[in-house]
mmCIF file of N, CA, C and O in Angstrom:
data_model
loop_
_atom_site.group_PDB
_atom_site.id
_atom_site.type_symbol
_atom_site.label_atom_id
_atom_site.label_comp_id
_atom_site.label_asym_id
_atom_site.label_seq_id
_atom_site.Cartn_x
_atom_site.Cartn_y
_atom_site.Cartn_z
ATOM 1 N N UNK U 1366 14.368 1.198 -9.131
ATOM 2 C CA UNK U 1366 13.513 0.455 -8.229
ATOM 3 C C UNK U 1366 13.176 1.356 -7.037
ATOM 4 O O UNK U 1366 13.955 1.868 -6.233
ATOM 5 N N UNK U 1367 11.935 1.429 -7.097
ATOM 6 C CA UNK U 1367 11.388 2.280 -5.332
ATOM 7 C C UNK U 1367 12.033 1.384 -3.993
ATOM 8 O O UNK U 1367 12.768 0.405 -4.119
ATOM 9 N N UNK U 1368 11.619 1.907 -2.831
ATOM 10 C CA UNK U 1368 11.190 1.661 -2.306
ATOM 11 C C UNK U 1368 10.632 2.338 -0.845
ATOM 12 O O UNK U 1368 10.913 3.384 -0.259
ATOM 13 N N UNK U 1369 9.506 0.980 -0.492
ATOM 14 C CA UNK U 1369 8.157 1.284 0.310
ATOM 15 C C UNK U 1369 8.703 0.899 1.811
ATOM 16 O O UNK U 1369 9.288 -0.176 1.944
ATOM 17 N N UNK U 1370 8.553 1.605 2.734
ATOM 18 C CA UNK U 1370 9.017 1.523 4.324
ATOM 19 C C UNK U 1370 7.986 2.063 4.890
ATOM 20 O O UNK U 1370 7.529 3.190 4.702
ATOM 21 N N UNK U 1371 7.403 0.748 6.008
ATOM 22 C CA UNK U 1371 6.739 0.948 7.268
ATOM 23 C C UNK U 1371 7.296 0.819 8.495
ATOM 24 O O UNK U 1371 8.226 0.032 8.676
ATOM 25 N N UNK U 1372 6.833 1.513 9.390
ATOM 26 C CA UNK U 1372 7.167 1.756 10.673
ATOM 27 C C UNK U 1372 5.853 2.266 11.550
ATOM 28 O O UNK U 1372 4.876 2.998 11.390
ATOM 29 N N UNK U 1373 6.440 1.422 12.580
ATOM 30 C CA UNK U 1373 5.244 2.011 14.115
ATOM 31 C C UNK U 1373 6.298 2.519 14.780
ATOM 32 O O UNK U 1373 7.359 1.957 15.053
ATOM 33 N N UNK U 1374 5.822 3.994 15.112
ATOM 34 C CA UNK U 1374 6.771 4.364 15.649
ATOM 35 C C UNK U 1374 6.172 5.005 17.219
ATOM 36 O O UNK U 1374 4.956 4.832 17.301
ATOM 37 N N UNK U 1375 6.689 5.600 18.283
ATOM 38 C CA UNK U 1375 6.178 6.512 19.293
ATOM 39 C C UNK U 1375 4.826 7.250 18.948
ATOM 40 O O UNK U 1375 3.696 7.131 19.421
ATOM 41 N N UNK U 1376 5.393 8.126 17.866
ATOM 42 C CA UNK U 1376 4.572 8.834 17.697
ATOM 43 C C UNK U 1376 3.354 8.646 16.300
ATOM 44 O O UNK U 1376 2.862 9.637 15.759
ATOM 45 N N UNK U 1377 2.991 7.114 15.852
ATOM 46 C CA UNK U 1377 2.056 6.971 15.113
ATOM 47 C C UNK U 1377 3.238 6.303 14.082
ATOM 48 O O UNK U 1377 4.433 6.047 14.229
ATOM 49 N N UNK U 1378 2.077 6.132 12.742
ATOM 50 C CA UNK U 1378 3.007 5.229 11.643
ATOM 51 C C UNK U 1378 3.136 6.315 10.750
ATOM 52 O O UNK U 1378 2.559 7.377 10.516
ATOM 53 N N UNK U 1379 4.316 5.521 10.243
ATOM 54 C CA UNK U 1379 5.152 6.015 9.159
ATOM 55 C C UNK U 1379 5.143 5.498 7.696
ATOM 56 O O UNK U 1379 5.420 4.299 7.681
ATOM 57 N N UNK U 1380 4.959 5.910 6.703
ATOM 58 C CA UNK U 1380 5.355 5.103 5.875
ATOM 59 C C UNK U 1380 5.753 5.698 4.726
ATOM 60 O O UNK U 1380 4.969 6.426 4.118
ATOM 61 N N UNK U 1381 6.978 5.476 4.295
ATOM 62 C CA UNK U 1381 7.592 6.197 3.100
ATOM 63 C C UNK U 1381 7.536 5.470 1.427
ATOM 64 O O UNK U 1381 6.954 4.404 1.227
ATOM 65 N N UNK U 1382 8.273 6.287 0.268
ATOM 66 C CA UNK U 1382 8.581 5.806 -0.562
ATOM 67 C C UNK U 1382 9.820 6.169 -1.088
ATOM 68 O O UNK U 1382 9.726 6.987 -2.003
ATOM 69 N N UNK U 1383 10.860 5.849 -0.822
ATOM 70 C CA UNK U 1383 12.269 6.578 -1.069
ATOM 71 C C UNK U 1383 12.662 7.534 -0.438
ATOM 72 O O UNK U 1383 13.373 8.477 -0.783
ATOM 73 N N UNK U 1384 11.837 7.105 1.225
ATOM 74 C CA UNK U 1384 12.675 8.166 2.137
ATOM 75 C C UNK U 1384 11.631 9.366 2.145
ATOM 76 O O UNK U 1384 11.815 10.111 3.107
ATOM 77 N N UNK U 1385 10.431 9.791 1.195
ATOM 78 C CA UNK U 1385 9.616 10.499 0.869
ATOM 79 C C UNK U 1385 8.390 10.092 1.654
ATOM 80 O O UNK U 1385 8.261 8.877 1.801
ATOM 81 N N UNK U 1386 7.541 10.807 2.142
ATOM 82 C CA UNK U 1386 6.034 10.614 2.541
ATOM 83 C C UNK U 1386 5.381 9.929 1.392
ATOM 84 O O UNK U 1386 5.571 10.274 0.225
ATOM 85 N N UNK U 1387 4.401 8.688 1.850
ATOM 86 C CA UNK U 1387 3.527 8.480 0.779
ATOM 87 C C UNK U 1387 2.189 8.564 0.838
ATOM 88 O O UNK U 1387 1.429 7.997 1.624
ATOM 89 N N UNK U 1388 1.904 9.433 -0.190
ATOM 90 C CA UNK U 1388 0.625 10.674 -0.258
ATOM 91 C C UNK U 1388 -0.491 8.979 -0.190
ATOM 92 O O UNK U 1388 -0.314 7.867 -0.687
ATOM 93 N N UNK U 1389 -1.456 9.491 0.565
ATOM 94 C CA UNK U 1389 -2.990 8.327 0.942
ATOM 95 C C UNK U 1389 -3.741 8.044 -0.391
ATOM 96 O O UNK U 1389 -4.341 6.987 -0.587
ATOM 97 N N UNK U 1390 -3.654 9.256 -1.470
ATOM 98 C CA UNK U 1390 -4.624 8.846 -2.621
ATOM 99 C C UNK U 1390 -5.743 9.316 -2.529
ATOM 100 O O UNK U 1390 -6.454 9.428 -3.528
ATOM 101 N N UNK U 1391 -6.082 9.633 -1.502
ATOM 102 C CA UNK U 1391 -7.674 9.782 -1.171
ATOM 103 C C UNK U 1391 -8.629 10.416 -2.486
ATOM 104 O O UNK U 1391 -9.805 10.126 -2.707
ATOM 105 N N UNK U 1392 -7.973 11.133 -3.088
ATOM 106 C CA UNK U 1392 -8.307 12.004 -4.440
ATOM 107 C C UNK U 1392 -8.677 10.324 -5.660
ATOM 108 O O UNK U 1392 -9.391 10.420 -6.658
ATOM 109 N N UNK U 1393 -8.182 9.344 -5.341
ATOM 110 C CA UNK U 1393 -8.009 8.355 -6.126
ATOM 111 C C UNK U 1393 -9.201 7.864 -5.512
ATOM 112 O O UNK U 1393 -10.256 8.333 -5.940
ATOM 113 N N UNK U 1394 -9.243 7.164 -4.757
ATOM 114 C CA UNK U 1394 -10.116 6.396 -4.135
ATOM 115 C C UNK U 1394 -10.018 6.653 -2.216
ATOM 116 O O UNK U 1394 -8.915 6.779 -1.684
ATOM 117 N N UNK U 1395 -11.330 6.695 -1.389
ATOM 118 C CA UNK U 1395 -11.140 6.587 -0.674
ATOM 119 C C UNK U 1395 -11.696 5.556 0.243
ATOM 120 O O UNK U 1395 -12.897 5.290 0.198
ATOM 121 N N UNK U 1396 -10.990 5.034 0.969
ATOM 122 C CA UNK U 1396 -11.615 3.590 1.553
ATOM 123 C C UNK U 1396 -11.995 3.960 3.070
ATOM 124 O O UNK U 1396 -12.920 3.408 3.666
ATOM 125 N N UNK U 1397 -11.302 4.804 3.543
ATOM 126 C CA UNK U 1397 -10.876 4.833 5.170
ATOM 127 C C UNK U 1397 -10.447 6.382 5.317
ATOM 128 O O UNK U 1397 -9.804 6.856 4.380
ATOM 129 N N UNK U 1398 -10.755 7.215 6.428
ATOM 130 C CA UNK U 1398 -10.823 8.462 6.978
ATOM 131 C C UNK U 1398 -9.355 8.687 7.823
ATOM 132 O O UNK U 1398 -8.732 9.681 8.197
ATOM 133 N N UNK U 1399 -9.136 7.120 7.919
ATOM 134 C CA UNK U 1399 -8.003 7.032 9.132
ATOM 135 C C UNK U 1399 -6.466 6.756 8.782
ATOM 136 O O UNK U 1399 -5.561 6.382 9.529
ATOM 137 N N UNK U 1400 -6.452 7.033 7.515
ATOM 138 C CA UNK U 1400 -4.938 6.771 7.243
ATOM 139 C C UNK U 1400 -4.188 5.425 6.832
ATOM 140 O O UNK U 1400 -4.732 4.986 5.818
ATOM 141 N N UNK U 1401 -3.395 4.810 7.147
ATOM 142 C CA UNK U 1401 -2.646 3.927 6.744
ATOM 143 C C UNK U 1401 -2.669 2.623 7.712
ATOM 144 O O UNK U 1401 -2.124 2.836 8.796
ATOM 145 N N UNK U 1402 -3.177 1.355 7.539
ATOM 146 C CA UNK U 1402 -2.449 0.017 8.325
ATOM 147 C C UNK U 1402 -2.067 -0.609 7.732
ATOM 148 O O UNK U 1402 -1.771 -0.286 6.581
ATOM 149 N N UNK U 1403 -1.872 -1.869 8.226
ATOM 150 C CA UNK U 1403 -0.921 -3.259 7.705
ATOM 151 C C UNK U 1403 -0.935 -4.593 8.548
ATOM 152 O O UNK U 1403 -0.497 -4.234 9.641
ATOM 153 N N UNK U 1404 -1.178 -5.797 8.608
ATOM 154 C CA UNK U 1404 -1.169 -6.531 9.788
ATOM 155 C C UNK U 1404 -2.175 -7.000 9.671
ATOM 156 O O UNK U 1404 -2.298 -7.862 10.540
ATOM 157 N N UNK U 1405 -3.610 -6.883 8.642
ATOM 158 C CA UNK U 1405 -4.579 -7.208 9.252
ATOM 159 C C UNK U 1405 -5.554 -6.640 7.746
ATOM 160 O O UNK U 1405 -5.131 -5.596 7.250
ATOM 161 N N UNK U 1406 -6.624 -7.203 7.152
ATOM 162 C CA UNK U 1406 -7.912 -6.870 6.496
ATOM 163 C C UNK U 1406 -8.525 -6.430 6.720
ATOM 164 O O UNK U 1406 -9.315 -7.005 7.468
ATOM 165 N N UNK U 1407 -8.871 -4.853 6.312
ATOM 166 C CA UNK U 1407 -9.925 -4.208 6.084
ATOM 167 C C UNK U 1407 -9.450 -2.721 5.005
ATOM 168 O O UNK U 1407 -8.793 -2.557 3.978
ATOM 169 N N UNK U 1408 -10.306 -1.769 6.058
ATOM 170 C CA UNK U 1408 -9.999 -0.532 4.982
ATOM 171 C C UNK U 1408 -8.992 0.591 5.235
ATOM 172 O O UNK U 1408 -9.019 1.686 4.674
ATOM 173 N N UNK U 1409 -8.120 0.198 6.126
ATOM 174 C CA UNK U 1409 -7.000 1.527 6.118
ATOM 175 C C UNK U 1409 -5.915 0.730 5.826
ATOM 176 O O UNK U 1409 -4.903 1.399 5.613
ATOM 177 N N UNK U 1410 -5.677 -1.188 5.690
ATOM 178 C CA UNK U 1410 -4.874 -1.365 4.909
ATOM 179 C C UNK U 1410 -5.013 -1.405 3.288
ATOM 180 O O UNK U 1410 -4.219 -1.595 2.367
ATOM 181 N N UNK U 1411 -6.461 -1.125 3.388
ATOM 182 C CA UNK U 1411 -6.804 -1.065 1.913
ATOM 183 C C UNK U 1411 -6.285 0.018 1.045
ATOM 184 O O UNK U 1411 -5.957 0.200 -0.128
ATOM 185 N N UNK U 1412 -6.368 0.693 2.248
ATOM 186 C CA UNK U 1412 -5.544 2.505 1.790
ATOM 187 C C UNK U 1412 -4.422 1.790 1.393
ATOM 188 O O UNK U 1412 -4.489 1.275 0.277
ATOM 189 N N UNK U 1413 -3.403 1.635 2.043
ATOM 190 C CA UNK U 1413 -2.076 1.369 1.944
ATOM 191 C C UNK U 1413 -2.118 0.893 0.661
ATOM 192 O O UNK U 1413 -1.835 1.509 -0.366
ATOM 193 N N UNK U 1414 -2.429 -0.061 0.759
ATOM 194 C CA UNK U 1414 -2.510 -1.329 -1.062
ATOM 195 C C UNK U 1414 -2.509 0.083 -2.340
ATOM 196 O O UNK U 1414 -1.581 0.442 -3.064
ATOM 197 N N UNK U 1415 -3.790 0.583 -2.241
ATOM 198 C CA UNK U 1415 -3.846 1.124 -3.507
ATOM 199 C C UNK U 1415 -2.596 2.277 -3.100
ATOM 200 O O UNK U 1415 -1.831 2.545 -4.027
ATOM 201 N N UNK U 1416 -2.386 2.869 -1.963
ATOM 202 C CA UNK U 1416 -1.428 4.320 -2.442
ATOM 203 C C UNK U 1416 0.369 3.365 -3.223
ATOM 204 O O UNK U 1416 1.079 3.760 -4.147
ATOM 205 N N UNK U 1417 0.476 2.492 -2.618
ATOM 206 C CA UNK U 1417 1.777 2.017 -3.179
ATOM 207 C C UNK U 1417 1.187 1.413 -5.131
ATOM 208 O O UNK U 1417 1.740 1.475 -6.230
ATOM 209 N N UNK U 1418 -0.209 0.868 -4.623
ATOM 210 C CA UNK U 1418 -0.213 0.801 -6.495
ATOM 211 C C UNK U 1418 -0.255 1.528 -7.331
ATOM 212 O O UNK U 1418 0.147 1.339 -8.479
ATOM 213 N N UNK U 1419 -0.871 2.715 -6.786
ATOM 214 C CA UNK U 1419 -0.728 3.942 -7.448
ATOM 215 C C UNK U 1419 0.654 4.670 -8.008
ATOM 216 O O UNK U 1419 1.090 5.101 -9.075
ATOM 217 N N UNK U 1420 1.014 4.557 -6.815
ATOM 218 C CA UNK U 1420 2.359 4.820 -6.739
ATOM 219 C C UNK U 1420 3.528 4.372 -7.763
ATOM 220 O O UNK U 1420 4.155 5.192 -8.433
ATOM 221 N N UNK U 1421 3.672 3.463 -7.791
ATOM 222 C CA UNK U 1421 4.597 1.790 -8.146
ATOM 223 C C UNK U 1421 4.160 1.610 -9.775
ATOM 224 O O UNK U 1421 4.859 1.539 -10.786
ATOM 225 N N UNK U 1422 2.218 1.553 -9.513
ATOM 226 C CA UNK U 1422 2.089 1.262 -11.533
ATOM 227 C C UNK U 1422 2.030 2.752 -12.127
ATOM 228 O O UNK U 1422 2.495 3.111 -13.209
ATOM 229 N N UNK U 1423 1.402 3.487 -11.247
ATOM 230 C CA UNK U 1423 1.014 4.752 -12.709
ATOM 231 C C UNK U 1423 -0.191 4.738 -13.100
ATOM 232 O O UNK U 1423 -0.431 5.612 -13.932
ATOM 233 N N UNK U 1424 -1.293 3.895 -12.744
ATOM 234 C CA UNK U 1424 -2.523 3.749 -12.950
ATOM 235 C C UNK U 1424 -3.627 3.284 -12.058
ATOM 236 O O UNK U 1424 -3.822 2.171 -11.568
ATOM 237 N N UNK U 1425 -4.423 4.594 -11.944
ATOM 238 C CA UNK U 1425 -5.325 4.485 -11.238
ATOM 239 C C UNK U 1425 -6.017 3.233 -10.773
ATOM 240 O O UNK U 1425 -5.965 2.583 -9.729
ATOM 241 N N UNK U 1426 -6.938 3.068 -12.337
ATOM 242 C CA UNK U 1426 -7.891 2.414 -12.255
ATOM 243 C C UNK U 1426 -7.494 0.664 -12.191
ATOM 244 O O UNK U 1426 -8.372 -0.180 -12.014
ATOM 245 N N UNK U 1427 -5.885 0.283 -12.386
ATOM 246 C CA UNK U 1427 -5.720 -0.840 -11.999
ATOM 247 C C UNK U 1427 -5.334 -0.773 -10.859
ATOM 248 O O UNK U 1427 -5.565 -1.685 -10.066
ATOM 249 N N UNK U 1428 -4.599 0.420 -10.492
ATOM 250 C CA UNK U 1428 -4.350 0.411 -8.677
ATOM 251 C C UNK U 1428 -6.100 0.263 -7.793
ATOM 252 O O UNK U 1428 -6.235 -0.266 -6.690
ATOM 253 N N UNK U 1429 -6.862 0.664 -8.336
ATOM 254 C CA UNK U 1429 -8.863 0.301 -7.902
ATOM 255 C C UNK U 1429 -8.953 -0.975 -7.890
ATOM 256 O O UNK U 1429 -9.802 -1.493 -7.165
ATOM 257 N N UNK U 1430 -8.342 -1.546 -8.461
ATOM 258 C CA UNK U 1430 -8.536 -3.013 -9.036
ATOM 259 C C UNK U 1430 -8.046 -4.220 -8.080
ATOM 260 O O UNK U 1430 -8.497 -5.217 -7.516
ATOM 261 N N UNK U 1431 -6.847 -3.510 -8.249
ATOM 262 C CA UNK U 1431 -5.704 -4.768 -7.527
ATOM 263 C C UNK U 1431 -6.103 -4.566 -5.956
ATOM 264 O O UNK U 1431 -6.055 -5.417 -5.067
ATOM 265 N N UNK U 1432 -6.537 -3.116 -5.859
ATOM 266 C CA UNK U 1432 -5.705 -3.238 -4.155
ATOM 267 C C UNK U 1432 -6.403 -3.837 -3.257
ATOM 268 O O UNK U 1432 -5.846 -3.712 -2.166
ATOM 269 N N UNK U 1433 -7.786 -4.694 -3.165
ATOM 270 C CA UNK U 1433 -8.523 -5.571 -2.375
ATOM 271 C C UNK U 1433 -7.268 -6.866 -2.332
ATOM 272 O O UNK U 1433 -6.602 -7.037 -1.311
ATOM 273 N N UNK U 1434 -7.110 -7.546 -3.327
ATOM 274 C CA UNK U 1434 -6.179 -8.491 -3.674
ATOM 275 C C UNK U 1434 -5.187 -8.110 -2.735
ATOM 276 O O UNK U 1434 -5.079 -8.406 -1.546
ATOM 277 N N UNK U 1435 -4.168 -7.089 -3.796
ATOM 278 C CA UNK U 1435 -2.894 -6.925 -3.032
ATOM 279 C C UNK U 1435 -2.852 -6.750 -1.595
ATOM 280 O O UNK U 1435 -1.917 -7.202 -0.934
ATOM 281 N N UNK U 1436 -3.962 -6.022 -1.001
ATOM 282 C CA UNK U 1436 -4.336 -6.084 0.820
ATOM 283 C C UNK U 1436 -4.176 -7.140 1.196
ATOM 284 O O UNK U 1436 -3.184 -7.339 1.898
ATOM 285 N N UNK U 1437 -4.960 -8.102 0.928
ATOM 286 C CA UNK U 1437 -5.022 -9.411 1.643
ATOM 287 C C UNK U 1437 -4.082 -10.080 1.111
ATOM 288 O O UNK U 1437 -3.660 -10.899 1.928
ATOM 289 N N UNK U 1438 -3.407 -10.143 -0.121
ATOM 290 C CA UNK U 1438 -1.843 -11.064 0.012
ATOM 291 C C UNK U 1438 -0.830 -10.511 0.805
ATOM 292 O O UNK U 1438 -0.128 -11.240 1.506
ATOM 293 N N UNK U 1439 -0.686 -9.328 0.766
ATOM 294 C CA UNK U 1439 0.805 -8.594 1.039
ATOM 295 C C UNK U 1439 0.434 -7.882 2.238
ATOM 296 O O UNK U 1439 0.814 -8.292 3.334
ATOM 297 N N UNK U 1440 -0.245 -6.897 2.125
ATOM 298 C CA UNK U 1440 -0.484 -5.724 3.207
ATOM 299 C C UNK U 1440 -1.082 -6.199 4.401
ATOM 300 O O UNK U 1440 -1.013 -5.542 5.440
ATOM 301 N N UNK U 1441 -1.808 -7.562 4.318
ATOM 302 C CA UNK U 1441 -2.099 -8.106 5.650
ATOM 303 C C UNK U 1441 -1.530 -8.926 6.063
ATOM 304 O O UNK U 1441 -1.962 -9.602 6.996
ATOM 305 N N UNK U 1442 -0.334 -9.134 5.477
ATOM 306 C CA UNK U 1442 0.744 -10.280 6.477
ATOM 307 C C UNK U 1442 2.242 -9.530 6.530
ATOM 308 O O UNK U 1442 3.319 -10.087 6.740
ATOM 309 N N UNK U 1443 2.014 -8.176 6.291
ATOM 310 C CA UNK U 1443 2.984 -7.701 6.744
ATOM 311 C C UNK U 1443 3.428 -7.600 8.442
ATOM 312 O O UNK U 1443 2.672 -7.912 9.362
ATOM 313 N N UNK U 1444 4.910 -7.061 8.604
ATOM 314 C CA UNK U 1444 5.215 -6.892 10.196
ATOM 315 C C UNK U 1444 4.950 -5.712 10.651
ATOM 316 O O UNK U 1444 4.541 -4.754 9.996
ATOM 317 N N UNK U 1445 5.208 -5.765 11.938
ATOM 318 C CA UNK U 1445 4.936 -3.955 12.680
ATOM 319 C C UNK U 1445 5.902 -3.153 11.402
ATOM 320 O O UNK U 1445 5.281 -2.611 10.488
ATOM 321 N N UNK U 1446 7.695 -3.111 11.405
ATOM 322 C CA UNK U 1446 8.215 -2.571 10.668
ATOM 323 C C UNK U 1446 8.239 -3.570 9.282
ATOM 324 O O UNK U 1446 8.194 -4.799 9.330
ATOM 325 N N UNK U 1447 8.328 -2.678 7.923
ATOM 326 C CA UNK U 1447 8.308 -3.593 7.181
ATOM 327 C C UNK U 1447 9.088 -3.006 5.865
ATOM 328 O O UNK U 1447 9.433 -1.831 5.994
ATOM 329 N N UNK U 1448 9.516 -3.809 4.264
ATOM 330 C CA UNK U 1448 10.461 -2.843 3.388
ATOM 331 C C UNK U 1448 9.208 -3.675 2.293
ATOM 332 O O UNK U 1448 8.509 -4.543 2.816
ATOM 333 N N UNK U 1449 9.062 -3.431 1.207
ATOM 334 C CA UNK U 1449 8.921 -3.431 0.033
ATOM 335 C C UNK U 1449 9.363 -2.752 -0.782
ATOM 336 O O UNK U 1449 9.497 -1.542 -0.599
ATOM 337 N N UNK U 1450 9.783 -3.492 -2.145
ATOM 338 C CA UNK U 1450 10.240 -2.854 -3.803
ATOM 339 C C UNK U 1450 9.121 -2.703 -4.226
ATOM 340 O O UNK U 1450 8.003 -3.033 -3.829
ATOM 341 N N UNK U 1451 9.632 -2.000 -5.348
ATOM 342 C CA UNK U 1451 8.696 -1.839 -6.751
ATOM 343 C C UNK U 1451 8.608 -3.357 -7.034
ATOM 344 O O UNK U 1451 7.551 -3.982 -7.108
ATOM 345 N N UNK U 1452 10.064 -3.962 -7.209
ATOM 346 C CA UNK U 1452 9.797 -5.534 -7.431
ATOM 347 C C UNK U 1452 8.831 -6.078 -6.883
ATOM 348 O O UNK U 1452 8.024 -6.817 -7.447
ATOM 349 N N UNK U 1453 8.828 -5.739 -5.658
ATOM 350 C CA UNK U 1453 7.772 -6.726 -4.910
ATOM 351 C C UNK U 1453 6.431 -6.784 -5.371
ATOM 352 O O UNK U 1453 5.726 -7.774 -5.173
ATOM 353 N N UNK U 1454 5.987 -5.626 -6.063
ATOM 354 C CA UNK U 1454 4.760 -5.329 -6.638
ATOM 355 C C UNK U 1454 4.801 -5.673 -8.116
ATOM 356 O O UNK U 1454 3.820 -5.706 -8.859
ATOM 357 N N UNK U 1455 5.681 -5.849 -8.347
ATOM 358 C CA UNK U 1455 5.822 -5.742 -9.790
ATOM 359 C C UNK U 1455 5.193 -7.852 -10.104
ATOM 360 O O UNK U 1455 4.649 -8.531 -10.974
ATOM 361 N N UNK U 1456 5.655 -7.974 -9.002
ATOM 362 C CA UNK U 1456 5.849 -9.730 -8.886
ATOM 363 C C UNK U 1456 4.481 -10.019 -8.647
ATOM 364 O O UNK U 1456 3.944 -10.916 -9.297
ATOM 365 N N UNK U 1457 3.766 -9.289 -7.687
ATOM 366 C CA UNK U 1457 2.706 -9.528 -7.369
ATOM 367 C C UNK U 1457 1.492 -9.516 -8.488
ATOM 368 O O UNK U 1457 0.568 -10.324 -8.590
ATOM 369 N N UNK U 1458 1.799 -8.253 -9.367
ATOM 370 C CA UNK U 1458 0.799 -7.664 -10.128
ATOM 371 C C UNK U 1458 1.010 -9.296 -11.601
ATOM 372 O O UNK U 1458 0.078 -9.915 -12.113
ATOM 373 N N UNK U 1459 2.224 -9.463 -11.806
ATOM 374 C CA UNK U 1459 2.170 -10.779 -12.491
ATOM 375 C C UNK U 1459 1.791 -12.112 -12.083
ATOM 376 O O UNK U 1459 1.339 -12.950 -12.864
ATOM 377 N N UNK U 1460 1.989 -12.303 -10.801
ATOM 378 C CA UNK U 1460 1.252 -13.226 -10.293
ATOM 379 C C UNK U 1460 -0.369 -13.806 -10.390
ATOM 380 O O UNK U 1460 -0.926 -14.873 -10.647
ATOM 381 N N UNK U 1461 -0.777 -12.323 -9.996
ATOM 382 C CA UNK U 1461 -2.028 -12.562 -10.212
ATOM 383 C C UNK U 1461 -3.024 -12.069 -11.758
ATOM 384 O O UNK U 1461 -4.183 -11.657 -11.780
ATOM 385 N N UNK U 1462 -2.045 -12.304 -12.973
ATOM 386 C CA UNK U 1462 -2.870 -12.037 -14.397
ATOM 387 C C UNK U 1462 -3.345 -10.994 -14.172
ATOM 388 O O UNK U 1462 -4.557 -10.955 -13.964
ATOM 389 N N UNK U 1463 -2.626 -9.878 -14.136
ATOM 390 C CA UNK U 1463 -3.074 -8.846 -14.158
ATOM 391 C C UNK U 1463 -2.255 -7.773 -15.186
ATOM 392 O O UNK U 1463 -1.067 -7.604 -14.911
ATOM 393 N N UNK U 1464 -2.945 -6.844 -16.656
ATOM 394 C CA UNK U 1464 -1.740 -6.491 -17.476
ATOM 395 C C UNK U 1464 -2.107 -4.967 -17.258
ATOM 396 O O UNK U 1464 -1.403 -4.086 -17.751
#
């Protein structure tokens, strides 16, 4: 099981995957110039959504898919600091009929 850690910190946000940097994707899709949010709908939490789906499934083109969705369930009601699993995604991606 991964897992996904946010933080606001002094010096800007953080956000890992097992203690590891987690790469933006931009090569995948790019939504936003500005990096990573959370807290709120639009396109740098949109970033976020797809780099953890990317991440988490292994596939692009359903991480393209999901991550409008997964933004606005998960990534926009997250806290300043925050933890997610693989579970957590894993739950999500069944939730919403998605194979």
């Amino acid at each position: 099981m991964k897992t996904y850690e946010g933080k606001r910190t002094i010096d800007g946000l953080v956000v890992t995957v097992d203690g590891r940097h987690l790469d933006e994707n931009y090569e995948v899709k790019r939504f936003t110039k500005y990096g990573f949010e959370w807290t709120y709908e639009g396109e740098s939490p949109q970033q976020l959504a797809l780099a953890i789906l990317v991440d988490c499934l292994g596939d692009n083109k359903r991480a393209i898919a999901l991550s409008e969705p997964f933004m606005k369930a998960v990534i926009a009601n997250l806290d300043n600091d925050w933890v997610l699993t693989s579970d957590d995604v894993d739950t999500f991606v069944r939730k919403n009929g998605a194979t």
